PDB file of C-alpha atoms in Angstrom:
ATOM      1  CA  MET A   4    -166.620 161.987  11.587  1.00  0.00           C
ATOM      2  CA  SER A   5    -163.428 163.727  10.885  1.00  0.00           C
ATOM      3  CA  ARG A   6    -160.556 162.091   9.033  1.00  0.00           C
ATOM      4  CA  LEU A   7    -156.882 162.607   9.705  1.00  0.00           C
ATOM      5  CA  LEU A   8    -155.027 163.161   6.478  1.00  0.00           C
ATOM      6  CA  VAL A   9    -151.427 162.036   6.633  1.00  0.00           C
ATOM      7  CA  VAL A  10    -149.124 163.366   3.894  1.00  0.00           C
ATOM      8  CA  THR A  11    -145.703 161.836   3.416  1.00  0.00           C
ATOM      9  CA  ASP A  12    -142.996 164.195   2.180  1.00  0.00           C
ATOM     10  CA  ASN A  13    -141.010 161.832  -0.120  1.00  0.00           C
ATOM     11  CA  ARG A  14    -138.987 164.686  -1.531  1.00  0.00           C
ATOM     12  CA  SER A  15    -137.587 165.508   1.908  1.00  0.00           C
ATOM     13  CA  LYS A  16    -136.606 161.885   2.492  1.00  0.00           C
ATOM     14  CA  LYS A  17    -134.836 161.709  -0.815  1.00  0.00           C
ATOM     15  CA  THR A  18    -132.952 164.947  -0.065  1.00  0.00           C
ATOM     16  CA  ASP A  19    -131.838 163.575   3.293  1.00  0.00           C
ATOM     17  CA  ALA A  20    -130.691 160.339   1.704  1.00  0.00           C
ATOM     18  CA  ARG A  21    -128.593 162.288  -0.864  1.00  0.00           C
ATOM     19  CA  ARG A  22    -127.034 164.383   1.891  1.00  0.00           C
ATOM     20  CA  ARG A  23    -126.130 161.247   3.856  1.00  0.00           C
ATOM     21  CA  GLY A  24    -124.697 159.701   0.692  1.00  0.00           C
ATOM     22  CA  ARG A  25    -122.560 162.747  -0.088  1.00  0.00           C
ATOM     23  CA  ALA A  26    -121.336 162.914   3.480  1.00  0.00           C
ATOM     24  CA  THR A  27    -120.372 159.249   3.396  1.00  0.00           C
ATOM     25  CA  LEU A  28    -118.554 159.714   0.089  1.00  0.00           C
ATOM     26  CA  ARG A  29    -116.654 162.717   1.448  1.00  0.00           C
ATOM     27  CA  TRP A  30    -115.685 160.728   4.500  1.00  0.00           C
ATOM     28  CA  VAL A  31    -114.418 157.821   2.386  1.00  0.00           C
ATOM     29  CA  VAL A  32    -112.471 160.195   0.029  1.00  0.00           C
ATOM     30  CA  ARG A  33    -110.850 161.899   3.021  1.00  0.00           C
ATOM     31  CA  LEU A  34    -109.960 158.539   4.538  1.00  0.00           C
ATOM     32  CA  VAL A  35    -108.403 157.351   1.281  1.00  0.00           C
ATOM     33  CA  LEU A  36    -106.402 160.615   0.916  1.00  0.00           C
ATOM     34  CA  ALA A  37    -105.306 160.468   4.508  1.00  0.00           C
ATOM     35  CA  SER A  38    -104.153 156.878   4.043  1.00  0.00           C
ATOM     36  CA  ILE A  39    -102.218 157.794   0.869  1.00  0.00           C
ATOM     37  CA  ALA A  40    -100.612 160.805   2.616  1.00  0.00           C
ATOM     38  CA  GLY A  41     -99.722 158.702   5.635  1.00  0.00           C
ATOM     39  CA  ALA A  42     -98.131 155.976   3.517  1.00  0.00           C
ATOM     40  CA  TRP A  43     -96.157 158.530   1.542  1.00  0.00           C
ATOM     41  CA  LEU A  44     -94.961 160.225   4.747  1.00  0.00           C
ATOM     42  CA  PHE A  45     -93.901 156.909   6.272  1.00  0.00           C
ATOM     43  CA  LEU A  46     -92.005 155.883   3.110  1.00  0.00           C
ATOM     44  CA  TYR A  47     -90.310 159.266   2.741  1.00  0.00           C
ATOM     45  CA  ILE A  48     -89.276 159.654   6.425  1.00  0.00           C
ATOM     46  CA  ASP A  49     -87.965 156.051   6.497  1.00  0.00           C
ATOM     47  CA  SER A  50     -85.988 156.612   3.322  1.00  0.00           C
ATOM     48  CA  VAL A  51     -84.415 159.762   4.779  1.00  0.00           C
ATOM     49  CA  HIS A  52     -83.600 157.917   8.015  1.00  0.00           C
ATOM     50  CA  GLN A  53     -82.000 154.980   6.159  1.00  0.00           C
ATOM     51  CA  ARG A  54     -80.056 157.370   3.942  1.00  0.00           C
ATOM     52  CA  ARG A  55     -78.611 159.108   7.000  1.00  0.00           C
ATOM     53  CA  ARG A  56     -77.581 155.736   8.403  1.00  0.00           C
ATOM     54  CA  ALA A  57     -75.649 155.096   5.188  1.00  0.00           C
ATOM     55  CA  GLU A  58     -74.105 158.579   5.290  1.00  0.00           C
ATOM     56  CA  ALA A  59     -72.882 157.985   8.874  1.00  0.00           C
ATOM     57  CA  PHE A  60     -71.260 154.752   7.739  1.00  0.00           C
ATOM     58  CA  LEU A  61     -69.540 156.506   4.828  1.00  0.00           C
ATOM     59  CA  ALA A  62     -68.274 159.170   7.191  1.00  0.00           C
ATOM     60  CA  ASP A  63     -66.662 156.426   9.271  1.00  0.00           C
ATOM     61  CA  LEU A  64     -65.098 154.879   6.137  1.00  0.00           C
ATOM     62  CA  LYS A  65     -63.492 158.195   5.203  1.00  0.00           C
ATOM     63  CA  SER A  66     -61.691 158.250   8.504  1.00  0.00           C
ATOM     64  CA  LEU A  67     -60.512 154.633   8.193  1.00  0.00           C
ATOM     65  CA  ASP A  68     -56.863 154.073   7.125  1.00  0.00           C
ATOM     66  CA  PHE A  69     -57.351 151.232   4.735  1.00  0.00           C
ATOM     67  CA  SER A  70     -53.583 150.539   4.429  1.00  0.00           C
ATOM     68  CA  THR A  71     -53.223 149.674   8.140  1.00  0.00           C
ATOM     69  CA  ALA A  72     -56.789 148.748   9.265  1.00  0.00           C
ATOM     70  CA  GLY A  73     -57.000 145.572  11.270  1.00  0.00           C
ATOM     71  CA  PHE A  74     -59.752 143.498  12.917  1.00  0.00           C
ATOM     72  CA  PRO A  75     -60.583 145.971  15.778  1.00  0.00           C
ATOM     73  CA  GLU A  76     -61.030 148.962  13.438  1.00  0.00           C
ATOM     74  CA  VAL A  77     -63.174 147.064  10.916  1.00  0.00           C
ATOM     75  CA  ARG A  78     -65.259 145.369  13.586  1.00  0.00           C
ATOM     76  CA  ASP A  79     -65.952 148.653  15.437  1.00  0.00           C
ATOM     77  CA  ILE A  80     -67.066 150.473  12.271  1.00  0.00           C
ATOM     78  CA  MET A  81     -69.264 147.699  11.029  1.00  0.00           C
ATOM     79  CA  ILE A  82     -70.927 146.809  14.304  1.00  0.00           C
ATOM     80  CA  ARG A  83     -71.476 150.460  15.205  1.00  0.00           C
ATOM     81  CA  ASN A  84     -73.350 150.960  11.974  1.00  0.00           C
ATOM     82  CA  GLY A  85     -75.514 147.846  12.229  1.00  0.00           C
ATOM     83  CA  GLY A  86     -73.329 145.392  10.346  1.00  0.00           C
ATOM     84  CA  THR A  87     -73.270 141.671  11.031  1.00  0.00           C
ATOM     85  CA  THR A  88     -70.756 138.839  10.768  1.00  0.00           C
ATOM     86  CA  TRP A  89     -71.263 136.010   8.293  1.00  0.00           C
ATOM     87  CA  LYS A  90     -70.084 132.467   8.706  1.00  0.00           C
ATOM     88  CA  ARG A  91     -68.533 130.872   5.595  1.00  0.00           C
ATOM     89  CA  ARG A  92     -69.476 127.423   6.846  1.00  0.00           C
ATOM     90  CA  ALA A  93     -71.813 126.283   9.643  1.00  0.00           C
ATOM     91  CA  GLN A  94     -68.900 125.376  11.891  1.00  0.00           C
ATOM     92  CA  ASP A  95     -67.020 128.648  11.347  1.00  0.00           C
ATOM     93  CA  THR A  96     -66.894 131.464  13.813  1.00  0.00           C
ATOM     94  CA  CYS A  97     -65.725 135.035  13.440  1.00  0.00           C
ATOM     95  CA  THR A  98     -62.189 135.483  14.788  1.00  0.00           C
ATOM     96  CA  PRO A  99     -59.526 138.248  14.363  1.00  0.00           C
ATOM     97  CA  ARG A 100     -57.741 135.952  11.938  1.00  0.00           C
ATOM     98  CA  ASP A 101     -60.758 135.279   9.697  1.00  0.00           C
ATOM     99  CA  CYS A 102     -63.965 137.227   9.710  1.00  0.00           C
ATOM    100  CA  TYR A 103     -66.451 138.537   7.171  1.00  0.00           C
ATOM    101  CA  PHE A 104     -68.613 141.608   7.868  1.00  0.00           C
ATOM    102  CA  ALA A 105     -71.689 142.689   5.918  1.00  0.00           C
ATOM    103  CA  LEU A 106     -73.978 145.748   6.126  1.00  0.00           C
ATOM    104  CA  ASP A 107     -77.280 146.159   4.297  1.00  0.00           C
ATOM    105  CA  ILE A 108     -79.292 149.417   4.375  1.00  0.00           C
ATOM    106  CA  LYS A 109     -82.294 150.008   2.135  1.00  0.00           C
ATOM    107  CA  SER A 110     -85.482 151.973   1.650  1.00  0.00           C
ATOM    108  CA  GLN A 111     -88.841 150.346   2.248  1.00  0.00           C
ATOM    109  CA  LEU A 112     -89.791 149.628  -1.407  1.00  0.00           C
ATOM    110  CA  PRO A 113     -87.204 146.840  -2.004  1.00  0.00           C
ATOM    111  CA  ARG A 114     -88.654 145.152   1.084  1.00  0.00           C
ATOM    112  CA  ILE A 115     -92.144 144.932  -0.500  1.00  0.00           C
ATOM    113  CA  PRO A 116     -92.726 142.060  -2.902  1.00  0.00           C
ATOM    114  CA  LEU A 117     -94.159 143.868  -5.941  1.00  0.00           C
ATOM    115  CA  MET A 118     -94.853 142.233  -9.260  1.00  0.00           C
ATOM    116  CA  GLY A 119     -96.538 143.057 -12.550  1.00  0.00           C
ATOM    117  CA  ARG A 120     -98.537 146.251 -13.024  1.00  0.00           C
ATOM    118  CA  LYS A 121     -98.262 147.243  -9.335  1.00  0.00           C
ATOM    119  CA  ALA A 122     -94.448 147.280  -9.583  1.00  0.00           C
ATOM    120  CA  ILE A 123     -94.509 149.191 -12.879  1.00  0.00           C
ATOM    121  CA  PHE A 124     -96.947 151.797 -11.436  1.00  0.00           C
ATOM    122  CA  LEU A 125     -95.230 152.334  -8.084  1.00  0.00           C
ATOM    123  CA  TYR A 126     -91.627 152.348  -9.326  1.00  0.00           C
ATOM    124  CA  THR A 127     -92.673 154.810 -12.048  1.00  0.00           C
ATOM    125  CA  ILE A 128     -94.818 157.194 -10.014  1.00  0.00           C
ATOM    126  CA  LEU A 129     -93.210 157.325  -6.534  1.00  0.00           C
ATOM    127  CA  PRO A 130     -89.845 158.812  -7.570  1.00  0.00           C
ATOM    128  CA  TYR A 131     -91.720 162.001  -8.604  1.00  0.00           C
ATOM    129  CA  ILE A 132     -92.797 162.515  -5.000  1.00  0.00           C
ATOM    130  CA  GLY A 133     -89.371 161.819  -3.495  1.00  0.00           C
ATOM    131  CA  VAL A 134     -89.816 158.093  -2.700  1.00  0.00           C
ATOM    132  CA  ARG A 135     -87.180 156.017  -4.487  1.00  0.00           C
ATOM    133  CA  SER A 136     -86.179 152.439  -4.364  1.00  0.00           C
ATOM    134  CA  TRP A 137     -82.557 152.048  -3.340  1.00  0.00           C
ATOM    135  CA  VAL A 138     -80.182 149.706  -1.552  1.00  0.00           C
ATOM    136  CA  PHE A 139     -76.793 150.371   0.077  1.00  0.00           C
ATOM    137  CA  ARG A 140     -74.517 147.388   0.751  1.00  0.00           C
ATOM    138  CA  ALA A 141     -71.010 147.023   2.141  1.00  0.00           C
ATOM    139  CA  SER A 142     -68.769 144.113   3.107  1.00  0.00           C
ATOM    140  CA  PHE A 143     -65.279 143.712   4.456  1.00  0.00           C
ATOM    141  CA  GLU A 144     -63.133 140.609   5.031  1.00  0.00           C
ATOM    142  CA  VAL A 145     -60.369 140.351   7.593  1.00  0.00           C
ATOM    143  CA  ARG A 146     -57.614 137.779   7.224  1.00  0.00           C
ATOM    144  CA  ASP A 147     -54.701 137.220   9.588  1.00  0.00           C
ATOM    145  CA  GLY A 148     -55.861 140.210  11.628  1.00  0.00           C
ATOM    146  CA  LYS A 149     -55.674 142.689   8.705  1.00  0.00           C
ATOM    147  CA  LEU A 150     -58.224 144.094   6.302  1.00  0.00           C
ATOM    148  CA  TYR A 151     -57.921 141.872   3.191  1.00  0.00           C
ATOM    149  CA  GLU A 152     -60.642 143.144   0.918  1.00  0.00           C
ATOM    150  CA  GLY A 153     -63.797 145.177   1.016  1.00  0.00           C
ATOM    151  CA  GLY A 154     -66.314 147.088  -0.989  1.00  0.00           C
ATOM    152  CA  MET A 155     -69.634 148.929  -1.116  1.00  0.00           C
ATOM    153  CA  GLY A 156     -72.353 149.572  -3.564  1.00  0.00           C
ATOM    154  CA  VAL A 157     -75.340 151.882  -3.796  1.00  0.00           C
ATOM    155  CA  PHE A 158     -78.160 150.972  -6.172  1.00  0.00           C
ATOM    156  CA  GLU A 159     -81.044 153.210  -7.202  1.00  0.00           C
ATOM    157  CA  TYR A 160     -83.694 151.121  -9.040  1.00  0.00           C
ATOM    158  CA  ARG A 161     -85.731 152.659 -11.841  1.00  0.00           C
ATOM    159  CA  MET A 162     -88.471 151.153 -13.958  1.00  0.00           C
ATOM    160  CA  LYS A 163     -87.391 151.200 -17.591  1.00  0.00           C
ATOM    161  CA  ARG A 164     -89.139 149.995 -20.699  1.00  0.00           C
ATOM    162  CA  VAL A 165     -86.724 147.748 -22.633  1.00  0.00           C
ATOM    163  CA  SER A 166     -89.232 146.835 -25.334  1.00  0.00           C
ATOM    164  CA  TRP A 167     -92.820 147.733 -26.250  1.00  0.00           C
ATOM    165  CA  ASN A 168     -94.359 145.593 -23.517  1.00  0.00           C
ATOM    166  CA  VAL A 169     -91.385 144.605 -21.287  1.00  0.00           C
ATOM    167  CA  TYR A 170     -90.244 146.584 -18.248  1.00  0.00           C
ATOM    168  CA  TRP A 171     -87.120 146.054 -16.144  1.00  0.00           C
ATOM    169  CA  LEU A 172     -85.987 147.437 -12.806  1.00  0.00           C
ATOM    170  CA  VAL A 173     -82.688 148.845 -14.070  1.00  0.00           C
ATOM    171  CA  PRO A 174     -80.328 150.059 -11.321  1.00  0.00           C
ATOM    172  CA  LEU A 175     -78.061 153.045 -11.487  1.00  0.00           C
ATOM    173  CA  THR A 176     -75.164 151.922  -9.375  1.00  0.00           C
ATOM    174  CA  TYR A 177     -71.888 153.081  -7.880  1.00  0.00           C
ATOM    175  CA  GLY A 178     -69.580 150.449  -6.552  1.00  0.00           C
ATOM    176  CA  VAL A 179     -66.175 150.359  -4.910  1.00  0.00           C
ATOM    177  CA  GLU A 180     -63.952 147.301  -4.652  1.00  0.00           C
ATOM    178  CA  THR A 181     -60.783 147.357  -2.558  1.00  0.00           C
ATOM    179  CA  GLN A 182     -58.009 144.785  -2.271  1.00  0.00           C
ATOM    180  CA  ARG A 183     -54.827 144.543  -0.197  1.00  0.00           C
ATOM    181  CA  ASP A 184     -52.661 144.629  -3.358  1.00  0.00           C
ATOM    182  CA  ALA A 185     -53.140 144.752  -7.140  1.00  0.00           C
ATOM    183  CA  ALA A 186     -52.322 141.027  -7.469  1.00  0.00           C
ATOM    184  CA  SER A 187     -55.404 140.194  -5.293  1.00  0.00           C
ATOM    185  CA  PHE A 188     -57.844 141.430  -7.974  1.00  0.00           C
ATOM    186  CA  LYS A 189     -59.165 138.473  -9.897  1.00  0.00           C
ATOM    187  CA  ASN A 190     -59.991 140.559 -12.936  1.00  0.00           C
ATOM    188  CA  GLY A 191     -60.683 144.076 -14.034  1.00  0.00           C
ATOM    189  CA  PRO A 192     -58.522 147.140 -14.686  1.00  0.00           C
ATOM    190  CA  CYS A 193     -57.033 147.140 -11.193  1.00  0.00           C
ATOM    191  CA  SER A 194     -55.208 143.943 -11.859  1.00  0.00           C
ATOM    192  CA  SER A 195     -52.475 146.153 -13.304  1.00  0.00           C
ATOM    193  CA  GLN A 196     -53.189 149.523 -11.670  1.00  0.00           C
ATOM    194  CA  GLU A 197     -53.689 150.852  -8.136  1.00  0.00           C
ATOM    195  CA  TYR A 198     -56.781 152.895  -8.943  1.00  0.00           C
ATOM    196  CA  GLN A 199     -59.217 152.749 -11.829  1.00  0.00           C
ATOM    197  CA  VAL A 200     -62.703 153.994 -12.605  1.00  0.00           C
ATOM    198  CA  SER A 201     -64.860 152.553 -15.330  1.00  0.00           C
ATOM    199  CA  VAL A 202     -68.478 152.547 -16.553  1.00  0.00           C
ATOM    200  CA  SER A 203     -70.438 149.396 -17.345  1.00  0.00           C
ATOM    201  CA  HIS A 204     -73.893 148.863 -18.824  1.00  0.00           C
ATOM    202  CA  GLY A 205     -74.304 145.193 -17.955  1.00  0.00           C
ATOM    203  CA  VAL A 206     -74.659 142.215 -20.217  1.00  0.00           C
ATOM    204  CA  ILE A 207     -77.250 141.504 -22.927  1.00  0.00           C
ATOM    205  CA  HIS A 208     -80.058 140.146 -20.747  1.00  0.00           C
ATOM    206  CA  ILE A 209     -79.158 141.834 -17.459  1.00  0.00           C
ATOM    207  CA  PRO A 210     -79.006 145.614 -18.067  1.00  0.00           C
ATOM    208  CA  PHE A 211     -77.738 148.051 -15.498  1.00  0.00           C
ATOM    209  CA  ASP A 212     -75.777 151.295 -15.515  1.00  0.00           C
ATOM    210  CA  GLY A 213     -72.807 151.269 -13.171  1.00  0.00           C
ATOM    211  CA  LEU A 214     -69.831 153.459 -12.301  1.00  0.00           C
ATOM    212  CA  GLU A 215     -67.260 151.129 -10.791  1.00  0.00           C
ATOM    213  CA  THR A 216     -64.084 151.921  -8.888  1.00  0.00           C
ATOM    214  CA  CYS A 217     -61.404 149.456  -7.953  1.00  0.00           C
ATOM    215  CA  VAL A 218     -58.571 150.544  -5.674  1.00  0.00           C
ATOM    216  CA  VAL A 219     -55.612 149.090  -3.857  1.00  0.00           C
ATOM    217  CA  GLN A 220     -55.847 149.719  -0.149  1.00  0.00           C
ATOM    218  CA  SER A 221     -52.328 151.165   0.075  1.00  0.00           C
ATOM    219  CA  ALA A 222     -53.296 154.119  -2.080  1.00  0.00           C
ATOM    220  CA  GLY A 223     -54.792 156.264   0.692  1.00  0.00           C
ATOM    221  CA  THR A 224     -55.745 159.297  -1.339  1.00  0.00           C
ATOM    222  CA  SER A 225     -57.540 157.264  -4.000  1.00  0.00           C
ATOM    223  CA  VAL A 226     -59.440 155.299  -1.376  1.00  0.00           C
ATOM    224  CA  LYS A 227     -60.801 158.531   0.039  1.00  0.00           C
ATOM    225  CA  ARG A 228     -61.802 159.733  -3.413  1.00  0.00           C
ATOM    226  CA  ALA A 229     -63.479 156.373  -4.105  1.00  0.00           C
ATOM    227  CA  PHE A 230     -65.553 156.664  -0.935  1.00  0.00           C
ATOM    228  CA  ASP A 231     -66.584 160.280  -1.717  1.00  0.00           C
ATOM    229  CA  VAL A 232     -70.239 159.249  -2.038  1.00  0.00           C
ATOM    230  CA  HIS A 233     -73.212 161.648  -1.826  1.00  0.00           C
ATOM    231  CA  LEU A 234     -76.601 160.087  -1.193  1.00  0.00           C
ATOM    232  CA  ARG A 235     -78.960 163.093  -1.059  1.00  0.00           C
ATOM    233  CA  CYS A 236     -80.189 162.472  -4.591  1.00  0.00           C
ATOM    234  CA  LEU A 237     -81.877 159.324  -3.273  1.00  0.00           C
ATOM    235  CA  ASN A 238     -84.580 161.577  -1.796  1.00  0.00           C
ATOM    236  CA  ASN A 239     -84.705 164.156  -4.550  1.00  0.00           C
ATOM    237  CA  PRO A 240     -88.249 164.419  -6.019  1.00  0.00           C
ATOM    238  CA  PHE A 241     -87.100 166.606  -8.983  1.00  0.00           C
ATOM    239  CA  ARG A 242     -84.282 164.633 -10.570  1.00  0.00           C
ATOM    240  CA  ASN A 243     -82.967 161.029 -10.717  1.00  0.00           C
ATOM    241  CA  CYS A 244     -79.559 160.256  -9.297  1.00  0.00           C
ATOM    242  CA  ARG A 245     -76.646 160.594 -11.711  1.00  0.00           C
ATOM    243  CA  PHE A 246     -73.069 159.400 -11.579  1.00  0.00           C
ATOM    244  CA  ASP A 247     -71.794 162.921 -10.789  1.00  0.00           C
ATOM    245  CA  ASP A 248     -74.338 163.144  -7.931  1.00  0.00           C
ATOM    246  CA  LEU A 249     -73.503 159.818  -6.305  1.00  0.00           C
ATOM    247  CA  ALA A 250     -69.694 159.832  -6.747  1.00  0.00           C
ATOM    248  CA  PRO A 251     -68.410 163.283  -7.860  1.00  0.00           C
ATOM    249  CA  SER A 252     -64.718 162.532  -7.310  1.00  0.00           C
ATOM    250  CA  ALA A 253     -64.748 159.182  -9.037  1.00  0.00           C
ATOM    251  CA  TRP A 254     -66.784 160.579 -11.931  1.00  0.00           C
ATOM    252  CA  ALA A 255     -64.311 163.473 -12.286  1.00  0.00           C
ATOM    253  CA  ASP A 256     -61.421 160.971 -12.413  1.00  0.00           C
ATOM    254  CA  TYR A 257     -63.274 158.908 -15.038  1.00  0.00           C
ATOM    255  CA  LEU A 258     -63.734 161.969 -17.244  1.00  0.00           C
ATOM    256  CA  ALA A 259     -60.126 163.033 -16.721  1.00  0.00           C
ATOM    257  CA  LYS A 260     -58.972 159.705 -18.150  1.00  0.00           C
ATOM    258  CA  GLY A 261     -61.050 160.060 -21.318  1.00  0.00           C
ATOM    259  CA  GLY A 262     -64.489 158.778 -20.245  1.00  0.00           C
ATOM    260  CA  THR A 263     -67.339 160.223 -22.273  1.00  0.00           C
ATOM    261  CA  SER A 264     -70.553 158.643 -20.986  1.00  0.00           C
ATOM    262  CA  SER A 265     -73.416 160.786 -19.811  1.00  0.00           C
ATOM    263  CA  PRO A 266     -73.661 161.247 -16.028  1.00  0.00           C
ATOM    264  CA  ASP A 267     -77.261 160.017 -16.434  1.00  0.00           C
ATOM    265  CA  PRO A 268     -77.391 157.026 -18.820  1.00  0.00           C
ATOM    266  CA  HIS A 269     -81.191 157.055 -18.806  1.00  0.00           C
ATOM    267  CA  GLN A 270     -81.323 160.362 -20.664  1.00  0.00           C
TER     268      GLN A 270
END
């Protein structure tokens, strides 16, 4: 009687299992890398798109005659660029005699609620690949059919260590405040001058680095210099924004009047 001898090749089975495991690992790695690349591409493209929206709004502001602007001009610029009207009280409505307009443009990162180590990691790493956290805001108020006051601000947020274990999102900002006349300014250097540029580093517990311009709306040339704002540095992967990048004209005016601060306070 013959016997059938069955030999199991365990080595071949182990080799096949290793190959399947390596193939699965490669697939997972590729999936993770593709997800990271896709997320980066989305964040970067959206940031560029939002920046161009803000640049289009600034181009409109440069063509606005602040000294004569009324309700129709302010309304058209704000609504065309995605602005909204705000009610001071629930019963109020926007009218040519009294209306408040606001515009808010931002990159995706400020929309994401990040806390703790995730915030420290992302706000520290992402700027090196061209994804920065920034916000652009503008508001204008019309009273009695005329532009009464307005302003804008651009904030680029950076993670900064303020002590050995404490991190803050410290913004580098450029802001413009306009008023119908010098007497309308509640405080600040423009209470006695038509145009003034200054640098501020915040208060003790709320640090920030800001270049600030206040200007009376009748000073047409100064208004245009105040709104000479360049936003390309918001997508620059090689260097953080500096005052002379964001507002070259205002920064030059600040230096011309004796200012000595660095264009990048973080250096």
